[in-house]
XYZ file of C-alpha atoms in Angstrom:
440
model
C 23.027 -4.970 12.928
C 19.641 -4.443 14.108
C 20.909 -1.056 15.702
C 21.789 -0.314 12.265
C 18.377 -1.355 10.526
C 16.231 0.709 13.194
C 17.899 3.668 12.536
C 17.908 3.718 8.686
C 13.973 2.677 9.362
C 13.517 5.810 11.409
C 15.538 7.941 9.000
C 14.098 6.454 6.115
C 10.608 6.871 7.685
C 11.121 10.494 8.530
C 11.888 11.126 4.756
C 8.688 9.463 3.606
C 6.227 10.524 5.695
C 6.470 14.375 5.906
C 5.136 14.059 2.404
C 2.035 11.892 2.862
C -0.368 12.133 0.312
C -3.787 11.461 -0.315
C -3.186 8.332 -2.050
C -0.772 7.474 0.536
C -3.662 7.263 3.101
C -5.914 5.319 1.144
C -3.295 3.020 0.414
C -2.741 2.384 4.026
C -5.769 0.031 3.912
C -4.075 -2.314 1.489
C -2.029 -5.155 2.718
C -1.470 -9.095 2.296
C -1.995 -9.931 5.841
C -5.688 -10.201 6.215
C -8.219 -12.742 7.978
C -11.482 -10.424 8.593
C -13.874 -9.344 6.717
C -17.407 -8.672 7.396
C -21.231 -7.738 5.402
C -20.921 -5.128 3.105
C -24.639 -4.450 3.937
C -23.761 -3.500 7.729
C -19.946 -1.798 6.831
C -21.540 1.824 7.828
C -24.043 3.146 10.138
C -27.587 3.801 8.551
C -27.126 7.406 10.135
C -23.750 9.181 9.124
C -22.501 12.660 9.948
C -22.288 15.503 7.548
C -20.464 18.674 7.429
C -21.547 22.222 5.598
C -18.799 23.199 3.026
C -19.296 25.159 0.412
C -21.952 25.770 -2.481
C -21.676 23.232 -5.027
C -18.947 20.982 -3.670
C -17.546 18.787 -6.691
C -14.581 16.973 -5.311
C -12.545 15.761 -1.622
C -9.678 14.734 -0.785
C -7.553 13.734 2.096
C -3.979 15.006 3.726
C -2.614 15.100 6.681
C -2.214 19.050 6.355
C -0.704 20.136 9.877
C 1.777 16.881 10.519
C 0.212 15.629 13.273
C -0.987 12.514 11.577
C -3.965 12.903 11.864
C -6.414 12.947 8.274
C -8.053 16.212 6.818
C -10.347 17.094 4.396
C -9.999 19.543 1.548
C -13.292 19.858 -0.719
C -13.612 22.067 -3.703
C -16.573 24.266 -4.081
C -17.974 24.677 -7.644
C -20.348 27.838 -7.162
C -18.669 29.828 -4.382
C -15.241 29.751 -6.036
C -13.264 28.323 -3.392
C -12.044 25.638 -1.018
C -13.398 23.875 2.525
C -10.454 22.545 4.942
C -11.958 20.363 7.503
C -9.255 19.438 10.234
C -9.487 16.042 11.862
C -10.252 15.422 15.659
C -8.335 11.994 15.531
C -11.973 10.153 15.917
C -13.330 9.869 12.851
C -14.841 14.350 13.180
C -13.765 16.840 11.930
C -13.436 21.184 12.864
C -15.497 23.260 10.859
C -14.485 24.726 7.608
C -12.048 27.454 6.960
C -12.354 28.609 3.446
C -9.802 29.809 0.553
C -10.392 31.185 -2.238
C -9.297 29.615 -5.941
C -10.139 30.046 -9.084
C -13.999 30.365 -11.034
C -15.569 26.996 -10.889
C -12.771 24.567 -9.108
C -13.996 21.202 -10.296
C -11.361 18.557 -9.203
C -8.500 18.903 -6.191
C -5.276 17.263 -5.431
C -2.907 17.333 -3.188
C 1.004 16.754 -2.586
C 4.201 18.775 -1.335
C 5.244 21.231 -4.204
C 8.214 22.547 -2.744
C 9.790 20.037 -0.449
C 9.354 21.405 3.191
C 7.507 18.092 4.221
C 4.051 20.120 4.166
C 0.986 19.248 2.179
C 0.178 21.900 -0.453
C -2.871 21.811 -2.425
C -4.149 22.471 -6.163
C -7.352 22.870 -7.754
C -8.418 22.844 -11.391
C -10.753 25.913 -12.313
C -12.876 25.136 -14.568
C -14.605 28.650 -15.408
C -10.846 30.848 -15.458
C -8.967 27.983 -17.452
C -6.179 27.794 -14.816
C -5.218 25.579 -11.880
C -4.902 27.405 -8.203
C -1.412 26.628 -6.305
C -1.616 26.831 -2.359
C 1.701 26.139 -0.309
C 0.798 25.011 3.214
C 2.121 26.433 6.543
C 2.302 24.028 8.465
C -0.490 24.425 10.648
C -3.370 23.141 8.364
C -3.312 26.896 7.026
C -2.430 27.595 2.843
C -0.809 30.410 1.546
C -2.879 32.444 -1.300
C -3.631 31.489 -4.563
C -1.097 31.223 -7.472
C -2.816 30.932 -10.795
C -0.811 28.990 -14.245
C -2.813 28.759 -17.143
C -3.700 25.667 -19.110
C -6.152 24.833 -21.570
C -10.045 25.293 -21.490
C -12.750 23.994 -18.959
C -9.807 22.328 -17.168
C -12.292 19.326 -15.473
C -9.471 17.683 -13.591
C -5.908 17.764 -11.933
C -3.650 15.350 -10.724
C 0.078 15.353 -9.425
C 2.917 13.497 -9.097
C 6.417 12.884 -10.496
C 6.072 12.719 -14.048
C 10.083 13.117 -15.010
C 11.968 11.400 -12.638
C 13.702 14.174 -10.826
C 11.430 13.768 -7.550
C 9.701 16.657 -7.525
C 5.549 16.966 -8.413
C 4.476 17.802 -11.650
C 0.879 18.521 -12.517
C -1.552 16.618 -15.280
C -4.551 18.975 -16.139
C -7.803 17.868 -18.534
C -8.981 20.088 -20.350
C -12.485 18.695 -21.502
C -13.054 22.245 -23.647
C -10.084 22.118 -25.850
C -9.608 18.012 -26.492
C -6.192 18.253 -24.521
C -3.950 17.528 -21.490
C -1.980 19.890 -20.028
C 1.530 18.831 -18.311
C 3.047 21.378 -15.863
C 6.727 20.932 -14.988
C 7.286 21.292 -11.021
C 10.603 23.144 -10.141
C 11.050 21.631 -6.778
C 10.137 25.187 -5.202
C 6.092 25.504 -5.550
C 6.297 26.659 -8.876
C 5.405 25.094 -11.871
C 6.616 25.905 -15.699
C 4.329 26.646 -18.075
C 2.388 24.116 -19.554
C 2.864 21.647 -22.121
C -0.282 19.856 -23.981
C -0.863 16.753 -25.313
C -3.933 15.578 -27.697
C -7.185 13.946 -25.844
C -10.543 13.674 -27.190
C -12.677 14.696 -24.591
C -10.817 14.398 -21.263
C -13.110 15.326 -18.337
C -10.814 13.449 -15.955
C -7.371 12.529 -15.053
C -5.545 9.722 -13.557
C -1.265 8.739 -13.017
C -0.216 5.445 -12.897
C 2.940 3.125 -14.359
C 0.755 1.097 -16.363
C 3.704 -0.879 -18.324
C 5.801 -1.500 -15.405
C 8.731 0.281 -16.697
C 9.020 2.178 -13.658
C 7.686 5.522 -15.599
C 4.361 6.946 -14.884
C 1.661 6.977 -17.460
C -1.735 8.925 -18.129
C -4.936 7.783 -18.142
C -8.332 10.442 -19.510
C -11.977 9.432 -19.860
C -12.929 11.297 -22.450
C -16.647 11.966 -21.978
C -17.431 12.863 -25.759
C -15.994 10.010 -27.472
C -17.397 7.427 -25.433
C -13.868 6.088 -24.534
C -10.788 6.295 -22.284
C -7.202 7.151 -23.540
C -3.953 6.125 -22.096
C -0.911 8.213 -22.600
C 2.557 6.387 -21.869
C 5.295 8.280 -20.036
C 8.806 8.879 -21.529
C 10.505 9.194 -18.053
C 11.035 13.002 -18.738
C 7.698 14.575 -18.293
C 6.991 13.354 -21.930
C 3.853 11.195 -23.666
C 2.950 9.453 -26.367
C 0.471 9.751 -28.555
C -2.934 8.576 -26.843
C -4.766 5.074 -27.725
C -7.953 4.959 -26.892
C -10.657 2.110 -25.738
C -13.914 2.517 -25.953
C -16.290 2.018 -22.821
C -20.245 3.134 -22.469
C -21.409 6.342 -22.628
C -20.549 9.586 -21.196
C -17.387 8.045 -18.851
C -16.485 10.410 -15.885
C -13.649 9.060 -14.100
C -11.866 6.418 -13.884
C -9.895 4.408 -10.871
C -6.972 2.476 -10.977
C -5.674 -1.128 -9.458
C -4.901 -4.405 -9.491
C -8.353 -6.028 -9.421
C -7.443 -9.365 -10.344
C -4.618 -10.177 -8.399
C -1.958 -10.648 -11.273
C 0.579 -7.619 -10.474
C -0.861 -5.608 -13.454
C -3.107 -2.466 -13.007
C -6.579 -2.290 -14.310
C -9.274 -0.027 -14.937
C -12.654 0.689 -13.871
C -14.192 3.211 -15.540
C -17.785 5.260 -14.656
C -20.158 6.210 -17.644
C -22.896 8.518 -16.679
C -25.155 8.172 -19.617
C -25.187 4.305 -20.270
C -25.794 4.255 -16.431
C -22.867 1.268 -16.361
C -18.819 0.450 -15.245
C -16.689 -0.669 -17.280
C -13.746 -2.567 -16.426
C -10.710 -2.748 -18.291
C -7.763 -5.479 -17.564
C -4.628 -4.601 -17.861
C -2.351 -6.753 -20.133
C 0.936 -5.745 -17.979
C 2.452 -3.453 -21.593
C 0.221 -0.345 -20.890
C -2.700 -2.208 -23.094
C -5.955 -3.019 -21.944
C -8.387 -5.603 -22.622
C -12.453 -4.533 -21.860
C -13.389 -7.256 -19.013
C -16.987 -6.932 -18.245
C -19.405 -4.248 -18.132
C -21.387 -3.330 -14.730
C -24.966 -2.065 -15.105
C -24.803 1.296 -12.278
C -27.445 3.778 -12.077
C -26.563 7.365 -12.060
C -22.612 6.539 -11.845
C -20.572 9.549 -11.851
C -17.335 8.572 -9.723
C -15.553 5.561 -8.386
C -13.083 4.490 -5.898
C -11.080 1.439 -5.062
C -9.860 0.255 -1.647
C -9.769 -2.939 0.891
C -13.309 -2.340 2.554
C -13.725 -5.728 4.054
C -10.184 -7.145 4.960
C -9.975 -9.707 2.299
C -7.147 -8.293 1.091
C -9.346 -7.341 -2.476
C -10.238 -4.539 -3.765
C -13.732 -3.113 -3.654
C -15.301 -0.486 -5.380
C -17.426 2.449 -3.985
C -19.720 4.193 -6.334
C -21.204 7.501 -5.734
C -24.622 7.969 -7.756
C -25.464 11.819 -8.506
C -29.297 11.176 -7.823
C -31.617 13.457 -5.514
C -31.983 10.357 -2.931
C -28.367 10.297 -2.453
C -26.344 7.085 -1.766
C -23.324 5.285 -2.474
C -22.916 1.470 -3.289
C -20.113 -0.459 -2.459
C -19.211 -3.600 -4.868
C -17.187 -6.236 -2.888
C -14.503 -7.466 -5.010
C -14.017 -11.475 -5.951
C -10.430 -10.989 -6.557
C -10.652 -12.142 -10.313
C -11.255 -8.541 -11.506
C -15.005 -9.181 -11.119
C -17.264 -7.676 -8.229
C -20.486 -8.276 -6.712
C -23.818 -6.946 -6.903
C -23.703 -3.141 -4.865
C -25.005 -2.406 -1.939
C -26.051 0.908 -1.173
C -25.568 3.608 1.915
C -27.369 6.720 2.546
C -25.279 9.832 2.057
C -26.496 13.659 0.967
C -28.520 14.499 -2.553
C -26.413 14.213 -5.193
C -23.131 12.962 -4.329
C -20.547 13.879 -6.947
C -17.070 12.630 -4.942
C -15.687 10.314 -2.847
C -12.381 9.598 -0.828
C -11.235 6.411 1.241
C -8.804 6.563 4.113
C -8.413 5.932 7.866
C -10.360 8.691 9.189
C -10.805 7.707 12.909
C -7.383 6.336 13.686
C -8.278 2.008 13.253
C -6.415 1.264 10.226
C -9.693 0.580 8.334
C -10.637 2.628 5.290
C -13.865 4.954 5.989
C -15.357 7.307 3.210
C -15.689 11.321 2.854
C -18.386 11.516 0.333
C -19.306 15.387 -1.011
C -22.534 15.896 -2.024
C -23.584 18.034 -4.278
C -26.735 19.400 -4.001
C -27.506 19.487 -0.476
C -23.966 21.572 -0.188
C -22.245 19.277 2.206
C -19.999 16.175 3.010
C -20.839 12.807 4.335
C -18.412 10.802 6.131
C -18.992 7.125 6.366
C -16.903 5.432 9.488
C -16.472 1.593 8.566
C -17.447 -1.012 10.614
C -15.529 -3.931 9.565
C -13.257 -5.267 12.170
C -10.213 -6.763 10.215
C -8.154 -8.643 12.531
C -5.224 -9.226 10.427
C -1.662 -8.226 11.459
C -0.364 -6.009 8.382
C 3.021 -6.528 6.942
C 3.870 -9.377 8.810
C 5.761 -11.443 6.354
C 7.365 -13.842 7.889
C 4.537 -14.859 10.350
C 5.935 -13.796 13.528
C 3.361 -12.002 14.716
C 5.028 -8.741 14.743
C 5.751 -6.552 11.755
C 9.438 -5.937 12.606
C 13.325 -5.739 11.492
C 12.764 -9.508 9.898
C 9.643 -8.000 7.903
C 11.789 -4.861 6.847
C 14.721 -7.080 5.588
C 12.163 -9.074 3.898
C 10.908 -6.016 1.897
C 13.870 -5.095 0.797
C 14.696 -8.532 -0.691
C 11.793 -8.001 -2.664
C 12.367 -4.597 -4.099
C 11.728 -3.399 -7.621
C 9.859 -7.153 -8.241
C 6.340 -7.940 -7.699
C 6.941 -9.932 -4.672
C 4.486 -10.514 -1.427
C 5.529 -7.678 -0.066
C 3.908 -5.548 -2.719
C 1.018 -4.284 -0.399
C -0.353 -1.948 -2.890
C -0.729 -3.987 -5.622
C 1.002 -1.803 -8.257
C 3.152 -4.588 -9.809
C 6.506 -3.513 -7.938
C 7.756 -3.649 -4.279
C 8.507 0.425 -3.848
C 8.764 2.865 -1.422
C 5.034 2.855 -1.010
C 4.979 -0.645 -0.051
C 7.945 0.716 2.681
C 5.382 3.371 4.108
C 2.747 1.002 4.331
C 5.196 -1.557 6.524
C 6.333 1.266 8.287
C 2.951 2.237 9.136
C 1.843 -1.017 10.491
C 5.579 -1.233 12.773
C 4.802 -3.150 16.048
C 3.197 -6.387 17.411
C 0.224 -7.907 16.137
C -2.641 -6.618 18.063
């Protein structure tokens, strides 16, 4: 028997983790387990490590993009037209940049395996040429060219994942210019079919989630115009519904998604550049949203969610677009409310930031791009956590008992749903997987 459940675990694993993605990684730092945490004010170094990329960087994001499980970077460049791939030492540095060219003005990047070989391919949206850039990995941390689709205009932001059902990527593009979103069909080969729009108001960002716990994946656009954030509710076959919107402060960016208070339901935190504030939206568990509480931020422009401190919580990190350049991070109370921020040093004018497990400890760090001072700062946390992830049943180990534990759980929003989406998944299998062995 346990014979049996080690090899479907290795099979199952080998399946699942050829196609890490970037929200894979940072979801490697969520888990129930947890006993340490530590200050906020002393999580990074005062001095942190940066890294030239291109001019005008705009967005980051992590992959493991030569299997050897070990974390990259991939930053779009805004002004020079094309992309920065940073390979990982292991340790927390990273190579210098190799460069590919993309589209005119590549504002956002994403990244996930288009065509099924168990590589990391990437995508950017180009803002200036109204198209997205397609680039099929190799293998070897190297991408193939460039292959262009069209969608609508000033296309601010792109995200990907499996918007019908069928398993393979699709594409979600906003398209600030034209008041729409585009959807993008993947064929399960690299390609994508042509797109398919929905209405938006003003949608400068984009965001997939199941937000209604029906299993289906769902849309969610700041839309920086109208002052407000629209959700679009999946079909299950690469379909939407008509948006509804909620309004939040002024001039919202982006927007991150999780369960901040602990009730199985996914929430909202949205960043408004103008009214300098956060808003945070809880989710009612039917793709509605209630507005929670309103966070005064200076010069917001993006946020990001993660476990910084091992309290098994999620925090925000904020990175403020200001000449001084610094992020804050907001430690989370667990009630969908966080405390005051406290700040870090990074380059002038950060724009992005990504959390994952940069140096190998299984504790999320942060790649921050920054940019005016044309660049990339990573931030190496601190924190020692001390907890055992995934161990369920309180042996010590995470193990065959911990696995069969998991599975008793599936499709319900048991303990066992480490990343807090509302469902015990195959995420929440990677994430055990990932944490296989005693408790150290």
């Amino acid at each position: 028997m346990i014979q049996n459940v080690e090899n479907a675990r290795h099979m199952v694993a080998r399946k699942i983790m050829a196609p890490i993605s970037v929200g894979v990684l940072g979801l490697l730092s969520l888990c129930t387990n947890v006993a340490g945490q530590c200050d906020p004010g002393e999580m990074f170094l005062d001095v942190n490590p940066t890294y030239d990329v291109g001019i005008g960087p705009w967005s980051v994001a992590i992959g493991d993009f030569d299997n050897d499980s070990v974390p990259d970077l991939v930053i779009a460049n805004n002004a020079t037209n094309n992309l920065s791939v940073l390979m990982g030492n292991g340790d927390g540095t990273f190579a210098d940049q190799v460069t590919y060219d993309v589209g005119g003005g590549p504002h956002s990047i994403a990244t996930l395996d288009f065509d099924g070989d168990g590589i990391l391919d990437l995508v950017t949206a180009n803002r200036f040429t109204f198209n997205v850039s397609v680039l099929i990995g190799n293998g070897d941390g190297t991408f193939a060219s460039q292959v262009a689709y069209n969608v609508g205009r000033s296309p601010w932001s792109v995200a990907s994942d499996d918007l019908d059902g069928d398993g393979v990527p699709d594409l979600a593009v906003a398209n600030a210019q034209d008041h729409s979103v585009s959807v993008l069909i993947g064929n399960g080969n690299g390609t994508f079919d042509s797109q398919v729009t929905y209405e938006a108001n003003s949608p400068i960002y984009v965001a997939i989630r199941d937000l209604d716990g029906d299993n289906i994946l769902d849309l969610v656009v700041p839309n920086f115009d109208n002052n407000d954030v629209s959700v679009l509710i999946g079909n299950g076959d690469g379909t939407f519904a008509p948006q509804v919107s909620y309004g939040v402060g002024s001039t919202p960016l982006s927007v991150a998604i999780a369960d901040l208070d602990g009730d199985g339901v996914l929430d909202l935190v949205v960043a408004n550049l103008v009214s300098e504030d956060i808003s945070v939206l809880i989710g009612i568990g039917d793709g509605t949203f209630a507005i929670d509480v309103t966070y005064i931020v200076s010069d917001v422009v993006r946020a990001a969610i993660s476990d910084l401190n091992g309290d098994g919580i999620p925090d925000l990190v904020v990175a403020h677009n200001s000449i001084e350049g610094y992020v804050s991070v907001m430690i989370g109370n667990g009630d969908g409310t966080f405390a005051a921020g406290v700040t870090h040093g990074v380059g002038s004018f950060p724009i992005s930031v990504a959390i994952g497990d940069l140096d190998g400890d299984a504790v999320p760090d942060l790649a921050v791009v920054n940019g005016s001072s044309d660049n990339m700062s990573v931030l190496l946390n601190q924190c020692d956590f001390n907890y055992c992830p995934s161990d369920l049943d309180g042996s010590g180990s995470v193990d065959t008992g911990d696995l069969l534990a998991l599975f008793a759980q599936w499709g319900t929003p048991g303990s066992a749903d480490f990343d807090g989406d509302g469902t015990v998944n195959t995420v929440d299998l990677l994430i055990l997987f990932a944490n296989w062995g005693p408790c150290e």
